[in-house]
Amino acid sequence: MKIFIPVLLAAILSPLAQAKACKLSLSGTDQMQYSTKELKVAKDCDEISVTLKHAGKLAKNIMGHNFVLVKTADVSGVSGEALKVGAEKDYIPKDARILAHTKLLAGGQSDTVKFKKTILTAGGDYTYFCTFPGHVGLMQGKFIVE
Ligand code: CO
């Protein structure tokens, strides 16, 4: 048994060791902009992490930023739901159309969201945007899955 346990453990852990983690990052500014209009996930990624940093100084209730990932077709619907739940819920509705999201951030803060690539379809049409009122127009970008 002393021999088998390490062998078994290695067999169980090896797929995990091979899972490739891909780290993406972007920032938001006090000028209501994301630092990038496009994020790309490579083919061989298994685990995706997205870090949003609010590089500005303004308060959350004035210039809050988040990262909310949806199918592009759902941007308008989810944006509407976000306004309904309001500041109390940080403009993050409980909505199955939201695939991943960070917290709503004030200047100087950052947050990371992690998810598996299996929730996305290669070549699918995805968009990330900020659900803070009035931000979706300027703060959105394409999330490309190779
Ligand atoms: Co924002």
PDB file of N, CA and C in Angstrom, residues 24-28 50-56 60 65-67 101-113:
ATOM      1  N   LEU A  24      -5.978  37.016 -17.191  1.00  0.00           N
ATOM      2  CA  LEU A  24      -6.236  38.220 -17.978  1.00  0.00           C
ATOM      3  C   LEU A  24      -6.425  39.376 -17.006  1.00  0.00           C
ATOM      4  N   SER A  25      -6.103  40.566 -17.443  1.00  0.00           N
ATOM      5  CA  SER A  25      -6.320  41.706 -16.560  1.00  0.00           C
ATOM      6  C   SER A  25      -6.672  42.949 -17.359  1.00  0.00           C
ATOM      7  N   LEU A  26      -7.393  43.816 -16.709  1.00  0.00           N
ATOM      8  CA  LEU A  26      -7.733  45.106 -17.293  1.00  0.00           C
ATOM      9  C   LEU A  26      -7.951  46.093 -16.155  1.00  0.00           C
ATOM     10  N   SER A  27      -7.968  47.352 -16.500  1.00  0.00           N
ATOM     11  CA  SER A  27      -8.229  48.352 -15.470  1.00  0.00           C
ATOM     12  C   SER A  27      -9.320  49.294 -15.947  1.00  0.00           C
ATOM     13  N   GLY A  28      -9.874  50.019 -14.973  1.00  0.00           N
ATOM     14  CA  GLY A  28     -10.883  51.031 -15.268  1.00  0.00           C
ATOM     15  C   GLY A  28     -10.373  52.365 -14.744  1.00  0.00           C
ATOM     16  N   VAL A  50      -9.783  36.676 -14.402  1.00  0.00           N
ATOM     17  CA  VAL A  50      -9.799  38.062 -14.883  1.00  0.00           C
ATOM     18  C   VAL A  50      -9.689  38.974 -13.675  1.00  0.00           C
ATOM     19  N   THR A  51      -8.682  39.821 -13.690  1.00  0.00           N
ATOM     20  CA  THR A  51      -8.501  40.799 -12.618  1.00  0.00           C
ATOM     21  C   THR A  51      -8.827  42.184 -13.149  1.00  0.00           C
ATOM     22  N   LEU A  52      -9.755  42.826 -12.450  1.00  0.00           N
ATOM     23  CA  LEU A  52     -10.075  44.214 -12.777  1.00  0.00           C
ATOM     24  C   LEU A  52      -9.501  45.099 -11.687  1.00  0.00           C
ATOM     25  N   LYS A  53      -8.762  46.108 -12.105  1.00  0.00           N
ATOM     26  CA  LYS A  53      -8.247  47.098 -11.151  1.00  0.00           C
ATOM     27  C   LYS A  53      -8.868  48.449 -11.482  1.00  0.00           C
ATOM     28  N   HIS A  54      -9.381  49.109 -10.461  1.00  0.00           N
ATOM     29  CA  HIS A  54      -9.874  50.479 -10.657  1.00  0.00           C
ATOM     30  C   HIS A  54      -8.687  51.400 -10.401  1.00  0.00           C
ATOM     31  N   ALA A  55      -8.139  51.925 -11.472  1.00  0.00           N
ATOM     32  CA  ALA A  55      -6.918  52.723 -11.373  1.00  0.00           C
ATOM     33  C   ALA A  55      -7.194  54.179 -11.001  1.00  0.00           C
ATOM     34  N   GLY A  56      -8.473  54.524 -10.852  1.00  0.00           N
ATOM     35  CA  GLY A  56      -8.814  55.907 -10.522  1.00  0.00           C
ATOM     36  C   GLY A  56      -8.843  56.167  -9.026  1.00  0.00           C
ATOM     37  N   LYS A  60     -17.027  54.605  -5.186  1.00  0.00           N
ATOM     38  CA  LYS A  60     -17.820  53.574  -5.865  1.00  0.00           C
ATOM     39  C   LYS A  60     -19.182  54.099  -6.318  1.00  0.00           C
ATOM     40  N   HIS A  65     -16.778  50.625 -10.940  1.00  0.00           N
ATOM     41  CA  HIS A  65     -16.529  49.775 -12.097  1.00  0.00           C
ATOM     42  C   HIS A  65     -16.572  48.301 -11.701  1.00  0.00           C
ATOM     43  N   ASN A  66     -17.131  47.506 -12.585  1.00  0.00           N
ATOM     44  CA  ASN A  66     -17.050  46.058 -12.438  1.00  0.00           C
ATOM     45  C   ASN A  66     -16.784  45.443 -13.808  1.00  0.00           C
ATOM     46  N   PHE A  67     -16.643  44.147 -13.798  1.00  0.00           N
ATOM     47  CA  PHE A  67     -16.448  43.371 -15.028  1.00  0.00           C
ATOM     48  C   PHE A  67     -17.553  42.328 -15.018  1.00  0.00           C
ATOM     49  N   HIS A 101     -18.500  37.552 -13.001  1.00  0.00           N
ATOM     50  CA  HIS A 101     -18.429  38.980 -12.679  1.00  0.00           C
ATOM     51  C   HIS A 101     -17.515  39.228 -11.489  1.00  0.00           C
ATOM     52  N   THR A 102     -16.954  40.426 -11.459  1.00  0.00           N
ATOM     53  CA  THR A 102     -16.205  40.872 -10.280  1.00  0.00           C
ATOM     54  C   THR A 102     -17.149  41.694  -9.406  1.00  0.00           C
ATOM     55  N   LYS A 103     -16.617  42.124  -8.270  1.00  0.00           N
ATOM     56  CA  LYS A 103     -17.330  43.067  -7.419  1.00  0.00           C
ATOM     57  C   LYS A 103     -17.315  44.442  -8.088  1.00  0.00           C
ATOM     58  N   LEU A 104     -18.172  45.322  -7.601  1.00  0.00           N
ATOM     59  CA  LEU A 104     -18.124  46.716  -8.027  1.00  0.00           C
ATOM     60  C   LEU A 104     -17.033  47.416  -7.218  1.00  0.00           C
ATOM     61  N   LEU A 105     -16.132  48.086  -7.921  1.00  0.00           N
ATOM     62  CA  LEU A 105     -14.944  48.640  -7.274  1.00  0.00           C
ATOM     63  C   LEU A 105     -14.936  50.157  -7.226  1.00  0.00           C
ATOM     64  N   ALA A 106     -14.324  50.670  -6.171  1.00  0.00           N
ATOM     65  CA  ALA A 106     -14.019  52.098  -6.068  1.00  0.00           C
ATOM     66  C   ALA A 106     -12.576  52.301  -6.527  1.00  0.00           C
ATOM     67  N   GLY A 107     -12.194  53.542  -6.730  1.00  0.00           N
ATOM     68  CA  GLY A 107     -10.819  53.838  -7.102  1.00  0.00           C
ATOM     69  C   GLY A 107      -9.831  53.188  -6.140  1.00  0.00           C
ATOM     70  N   GLY A 108      -8.785  52.582  -6.687  1.00  0.00           N
ATOM     71  CA  GLY A 108      -7.748  51.959  -5.867  1.00  0.00           C
ATOM     72  C   GLY A 108      -7.991  50.499  -5.545  1.00  0.00           C
ATOM     73  N   GLN A 109      -9.203  50.013  -5.795  1.00  0.00           N
ATOM     74  CA  GLN A 109      -9.506  48.613  -5.465  1.00  0.00           C
ATOM     75  C   GLN A 109      -9.310  47.707  -6.671  1.00  0.00           C
ATOM     76  N   SER A 110      -9.196  46.404  -6.377  1.00  0.00           N
ATOM     77  CA  SER A 110      -9.177  45.438  -7.469  1.00  0.00           C
ATOM     78  C   SER A 110      -9.864  44.152  -7.026  1.00  0.00           C
ATOM     79  N   ASP A 111     -10.278  43.365  -7.997  1.00  0.00           N
ATOM     80  CA  ASP A 111     -10.950  42.100  -7.698  1.00  0.00           C
ATOM     81  C   ASP A 111     -10.691  41.138  -8.848  1.00  0.00           C
ATOM     82  N   THR A 112     -10.635  39.859  -8.495  1.00  0.00           N
ATOM     83  CA  THR A 112     -10.382  38.822  -9.504  1.00  0.00           C
ATOM     84  C   THR A 112     -11.533  37.825  -9.508  1.00  0.00           C
ATOM     85  N   VAL A 113     -11.975  37.467 -10.697  1.00  0.00           N
ATOM     86  CA  VAL A 113     -12.982  36.419 -10.829  1.00  0.00           C
ATOM     87  C   VAL A 113     -12.347  35.255 -11.591  1.00  0.00           C
TER      88      VAL A 113
END
